[in-house]
């Protein structure tokens, strides 16, 4: 069953000039149709201004559709009465780790969500412990968030969402402000949550490397999904990706260029190991070929 | 310069006073201030000082922490002492040209100094033994009766908490902006007070812009985590009175009663 259904979604931002007159209408999303399957790990790629963040805010009922509709777990985001339930089912992680932590102590922050939905007091502490454990942050329960690294702060934010027991986690460029080790830390955490807990993950990013391990990759451009498929399928179309201003991972690009130059390689190579194996295999094959020719 | 601002002056120790409910500490502060003004005799101040000594001993806060606060009020102490010394009329003690020092003046100056010292020490006990967040919680809870007058007590408490959380972040940001501007030739070090203050103005605009952006982000993050005011909200660590809090209240009331009694009896 699709956990998120997006039907003909259009979103327009209005820009006003100094005298409050409408100056321009910007179409951030136009006629988007998407279904996200429960338990899947979906990455949405796109350069700046492609509408990917706007899309995430729609799924979290932070924005209302100009046209069309968004359903999360069968609930329409346009129904104001349901917006708390939707936000509980589909928690959202934002880009800046500092600007989404509310508590002065890690455990206070993790408890913030469940406190808001009125989880009874004796259950709160359990939920905090559970969420911190799943995010691998139980050692930091009594720390001040100001003492944590960026990656740790994002994991606290993940724990804050987990404490609400969501079915789905939306992440809006959660790694854009982190260093490489922090990025790895956060991504490993969500991949594990997806695998072990079956939580649906919708990750929005402009780092293509982060899409490698996904089940499904959607590329957005000018408010529209333009490519949709498994990472292998998407990364095989290097020229097309470049058209949408995406930088392809080095390994994939190298493999692509080698293939163009005549090396017999399969499509959509994503990791170094894969490339190394494929190259070895290609060499063996060509040896066999030449051996056969000689004979 | 900016690094010197610490958040409150909380001193972490494992003491009976630290464990008390923050509302008790708020009550202590108010009652203590009142008790310093019930009388004007030596006995009032002896009583107040004795009580304070016992409480300070219980808090396990080193005395030098208490005295550190005295430094900042030294000027105030001297000025108020001088005023009392020279301006209170009564039986003259020393007379030299137009300066007259009276017996009452000396007494008043002495009492004023003692009162101010006790006042500052007594009130600083609250901030030494309770974190700013505990105090905010305590205030929010004790003022919650104002809700019937439609005063958004919870919202104010939340604002205080968020402000406390963002102070270190904004301080770091000011430092970054200062460095960025210094790198381009801005000068924050030289010149007099006015020149230094003027140099700060260009810091404010980027700081405000970023603070508004952060506020917007935070509001969205709070909404995304189902925040909708205090309606139906539970708390991880709600304030609940323990037996020791009731005993503390009782002691406070006894103290206040004793102070009023001695003020009425000894005149």
Short mmCIF file of N, CA and C in Angstrom, two decimals, chain B residues 48-130:
data_model
loop_
_atom_site.label_atom_id
_atom_site.label_comp_id
_atom_site.label_asym_id
_atom_site.label_seq_id
_atom_site.Cartn_x
_atom_site.Cartn_y
_atom_site.Cartn_z
N UNK B 48 18.11 37.67 60.30
CA UNK B 48 18.18 37.40 58.87
C UNK B 48 19.54 36.81 58.50
N UNK B 49 20.60 37.37 59.11
CA UNK B 49 21.94 36.88 58.79
C UNK B 49 22.12 35.44 59.28
N UNK B 50 21.61 35.16 60.46
CA UNK B 50 21.74 33.80 61.00
C UNK B 50 21.01 32.80 60.09
N UNK B 51 19.79 33.16 59.70
CA UNK B 51 19.02 32.27 58.81
C UNK B 51 19.76 32.04 57.50
N UNK B 52 20.28 33.13 56.95
CA UNK B 52 21.00 33.03 55.68
C UNK B 52 22.23 32.13 55.82
N UNK B 53 22.95 32.27 56.93
CA UNK B 53 24.14 31.45 57.13
C UNK B 53 23.78 29.97 57.12
N UNK B 54 22.69 29.63 57.82
CA UNK B 54 22.27 28.23 57.85
C UNK B 54 21.95 27.73 56.44
N UNK B 55 21.18 28.55 55.68
CA UNK B 55 20.80 28.12 54.32
C UNK B 55 22.04 27.98 53.45
N UNK B 56 22.96 28.95 53.54
CA UNK B 56 24.17 28.87 52.71
C UNK B 56 24.96 27.61 53.05
N UNK B 57 25.05 27.31 54.34
CA UNK B 57 25.77 26.11 54.74
C UNK B 57 25.11 24.87 54.12
N UNK B 58 23.76 24.87 54.08
CA UNK B 58 23.05 23.72 53.52
C UNK B 58 23.25 23.57 52.01
N UNK B 59 23.45 24.71 51.31
CA UNK B 59 23.57 24.64 49.85
C UNK B 59 24.89 24.04 49.40
N UNK B 60 25.89 24.02 50.26
CA UNK B 60 27.23 23.55 49.90
C UNK B 60 27.90 24.40 48.82
N UNK B 61 27.39 25.61 48.60
CA UNK B 61 28.05 26.52 47.67
C UNK B 61 29.20 27.19 48.41
N UNK B 62 30.43 27.16 47.84
CA UNK B 62 31.56 27.78 48.53
C UNK B 62 31.30 29.27 48.77
N UNK B 63 31.81 29.77 49.90
CA UNK B 63 31.51 31.15 50.29
C UNK B 63 32.08 32.14 49.28
N UNK B 64 33.22 31.76 48.64
CA UNK B 64 33.79 32.74 47.71
C UNK B 64 32.86 32.98 46.51
N UNK B 65 32.01 31.97 46.17
CA UNK B 65 31.03 32.19 45.11
C UNK B 65 30.01 33.24 45.53
N UNK B 66 29.65 33.17 46.82
CA UNK B 66 28.69 34.13 47.33
C UNK B 66 29.30 35.54 47.32
N UNK B 67 30.59 35.61 47.69
CA UNK B 67 31.23 36.91 47.81
C UNK B 67 31.52 37.53 46.45
N UNK B 68 31.61 36.66 45.42
CA UNK B 68 31.91 37.16 44.09
C UNK B 68 30.85 38.17 43.64
N UNK B 69 29.59 37.88 44.03
CA UNK B 69 28.51 38.79 43.67
C UNK B 69 28.62 40.15 44.34
N UNK B 70 29.34 40.17 45.47
CA UNK B 70 29.46 41.43 46.23
C UNK B 70 30.23 42.47 45.43
N UNK B 71 31.22 42.00 44.65
CA UNK B 71 32.08 42.92 43.93
C UNK B 71 31.27 43.88 43.06
N UNK B 72 30.25 43.31 42.40
CA UNK B 72 29.50 44.12 41.45
C UNK B 72 28.64 45.19 42.13
N UNK B 73 28.34 45.00 43.43
CA UNK B 73 27.50 46.01 44.08
C UNK B 73 28.31 46.93 44.98
N UNK B 74 29.65 46.82 44.90
CA UNK B 74 30.51 47.61 45.78
C UNK B 74 30.23 49.11 45.64
N UNK B 75 30.14 49.58 44.38
CA UNK B 75 29.92 51.00 44.13
C UNK B 75 28.59 51.44 44.73
N UNK B 76 27.57 50.61 44.50
CA UNK B 76 26.24 50.91 45.03
C UNK B 76 26.29 51.01 46.55
N UNK B 77 27.02 50.09 47.17
CA UNK B 77 27.14 50.09 48.62
C UNK B 77 27.75 51.39 49.12
N UNK B 78 28.87 51.77 48.47
CA UNK B 78 29.58 52.97 48.92
C UNK B 78 28.68 54.19 48.76
N UNK B 79 28.03 54.31 47.59
CA UNK B 79 27.20 55.49 47.36
C UNK B 79 26.08 55.57 48.38
N UNK B 80 25.37 54.44 48.61
CA UNK B 80 24.23 54.51 49.53
C UNK B 80 24.72 54.77 50.95
N UNK B 81 25.90 54.25 51.31
CA UNK B 81 26.44 54.51 52.64
C UNK B 81 26.76 55.99 52.80
N UNK B 82 27.39 56.58 51.78
CA UNK B 82 27.77 57.99 51.85
C UNK B 82 26.53 58.88 51.98
N UNK B 83 25.52 58.58 51.18
CA UNK B 83 24.29 59.36 51.24
C UNK B 83 23.74 59.36 52.66
N UNK B 84 23.65 58.17 53.24
CA UNK B 84 23.09 58.06 54.58
C UNK B 84 23.97 58.77 55.60
N UNK B 85 25.28 58.61 55.39
CA UNK B 85 26.22 59.17 56.34
C UNK B 85 26.08 60.69 56.42
N UNK B 86 25.98 61.34 55.27
CA UNK B 86 26.03 62.79 55.24
C UNK B 86 24.67 63.46 55.30
N UNK B 87 23.64 62.77 54.87
CA UNK B 87 22.37 63.46 54.67
C UNK B 87 21.34 63.20 55.76
N UNK B 88 21.56 62.20 56.61
CA UNK B 88 20.58 61.95 57.66
C UNK B 88 20.80 62.96 58.80
N UNK B 89 19.71 63.62 59.16
CA UNK B 89 19.85 64.64 60.20
C UNK B 89 19.66 64.01 61.58
N UNK B 90 20.17 64.66 62.60
CA UNK B 90 20.07 64.16 63.96
C UNK B 90 21.16 64.73 64.82
N UNK B 91 21.51 63.99 65.85
CA UNK B 91 22.51 64.45 66.82
C UNK B 91 23.89 64.44 66.15
N UNK B 92 24.57 65.63 66.06
CA UNK B 92 25.84 65.67 65.34
C UNK B 92 26.96 64.94 66.08
N UNK B 93 27.77 64.23 65.31
CA UNK B 93 28.87 63.47 65.89
C UNK B 93 30.19 64.18 65.58
N UNK B 94 30.38 64.45 64.29
CA UNK B 94 31.58 65.15 63.84
C UNK B 94 31.12 66.35 63.02
N UNK B 95 31.73 67.47 63.19
CA UNK B 95 31.38 68.62 62.37
C UNK B 95 32.66 69.23 61.84
N UNK B 96 32.73 69.35 60.51
CA UNK B 96 33.94 69.92 59.90
C UNK B 96 33.48 70.76 58.71
N UNK B 97 33.65 72.06 58.79
CA UNK B 97 33.14 73.00 57.79
C UNK B 97 31.66 72.71 57.54
N UNK B 98 31.26 72.43 56.29
CA UNK B 98 29.83 72.23 56.04
C UNK B 98 29.42 70.75 56.17
N UNK B 99 30.38 69.87 56.48
CA UNK B 99 30.04 68.45 56.58
C UNK B 99 29.68 68.11 58.03
N UNK B 100 28.53 67.50 58.17
CA UNK B 100 28.12 67.06 59.49
C UNK B 100 27.83 65.56 59.41
N UNK B 101 28.38 64.81 60.30
CA UNK B 101 28.05 63.39 60.38
C UNK B 101 27.30 63.18 61.68
N UNK B 102 26.11 62.59 61.56
CA UNK B 102 25.29 62.44 62.75
C UNK B 102 25.34 61.00 63.25
N UNK B 103 24.93 60.82 64.45
CA UNK B 103 24.87 59.49 65.05
C UNK B 103 23.89 58.61 64.28
N UNK B 104 22.72 59.21 63.99
CA UNK B 104 21.71 58.47 63.21
C UNK B 104 22.24 58.11 61.83
N UNK B 105 23.01 59.05 61.27
CA UNK B 105 23.57 58.83 59.94
C UNK B 105 24.47 57.60 59.94
N UNK B 106 25.34 57.48 60.92
CA UNK B 106 26.24 56.33 61.01
C UNK B 106 25.43 55.05 61.13
N UNK B 107 24.42 55.11 61.97
CA UNK B 107 23.61 53.91 62.21
C UNK B 107 22.89 53.49 60.92
N UNK B 108 22.28 54.49 60.27
CA UNK B 108 21.54 54.21 59.04
C UNK B 108 22.46 53.66 57.96
N UNK B 109 23.65 54.26 57.84
CA UNK B 109 24.59 53.80 56.82
C UNK B 109 24.96 52.35 57.08
N UNK B 110 25.24 52.05 58.35
CA UNK B 110 25.60 50.68 58.72
C UNK B 110 24.48 49.71 58.37
N UNK B 111 23.25 50.06 58.78
CA UNK B 111 22.11 49.18 58.52
C UNK B 111 21.90 48.98 57.02
N UNK B 112 22.06 50.09 56.29
CA UNK B 112 21.83 50.01 54.84
C UNK B 112 22.82 49.05 54.19
N UNK B 113 24.07 49.14 54.59
CA UNK B 113 25.08 48.25 54.02
C UNK B 113 24.75 46.80 54.34
N UNK B 114 24.42 46.54 55.61
CA UNK B 114 24.11 45.17 56.00
C UNK B 114 22.89 44.66 55.23
N UNK B 115 21.87 45.53 55.12
CA UNK B 115 20.66 45.11 54.42
C UNK B 115 20.95 44.78 52.96
N UNK B 116 21.72 45.64 52.30
CA UNK B 116 22.02 45.40 50.88
C UNK B 116 22.82 44.11 50.71
N UNK B 117 23.80 43.90 51.59
CA UNK B 117 24.61 42.69 51.46
C UNK B 117 23.74 41.45 51.64
N UNK B 118 22.89 41.47 52.66
CA UNK B 118 22.02 40.31 52.90
C UNK B 118 21.07 40.12 51.73
N UNK B 119 20.56 41.23 51.20
CA UNK B 119 19.62 41.17 50.08
C UNK B 119 20.25 40.49 48.87
N UNK B 120 21.45 40.94 48.52
CA UNK B 120 22.10 40.39 47.33
C UNK B 120 22.47 38.93 47.54
N UNK B 121 22.99 38.61 48.73
CA UNK B 121 23.36 37.22 49.00
C UNK B 121 22.13 36.33 48.99
N UNK B 122 21.07 36.81 49.62
CA UNK B 122 19.85 36.01 49.72
C UNK B 122 19.24 35.74 48.37
N UNK B 123 19.18 36.77 47.53
CA UNK B 123 18.55 36.56 46.22
C UNK B 123 19.46 35.76 45.30
N UNK B 124 20.78 35.89 45.46
CA UNK B 124 21.65 35.13 44.56
C UNK B 124 21.60 33.63 44.88
N UNK B 125 21.14 33.30 46.08
CA UNK B 125 21.01 31.87 46.41
C UNK B 125 20.10 31.17 45.42
N UNK B 126 19.04 31.86 45.00
CA UNK B 126 18.09 31.27 44.06
C UNK B 126 18.78 30.90 42.75
N UNK B 127 19.55 31.86 42.19
CA UNK B 127 20.17 31.57 40.91
C UNK B 127 21.39 30.65 41.05
N UNK B 128 21.93 30.56 42.27
CA UNK B 128 23.05 29.65 42.46
C UNK B 128 22.58 28.20 42.56
N UNK B 129 21.37 27.99 43.07
CA UNK B 129 20.94 26.62 43.33
C UNK B 129 19.89 26.10 42.37
N UNK B 130 19.40 26.95 41.46
CA UNK B 130 18.43 26.47 40.47
C UNK B 130 18.88 26.90 39.09
#
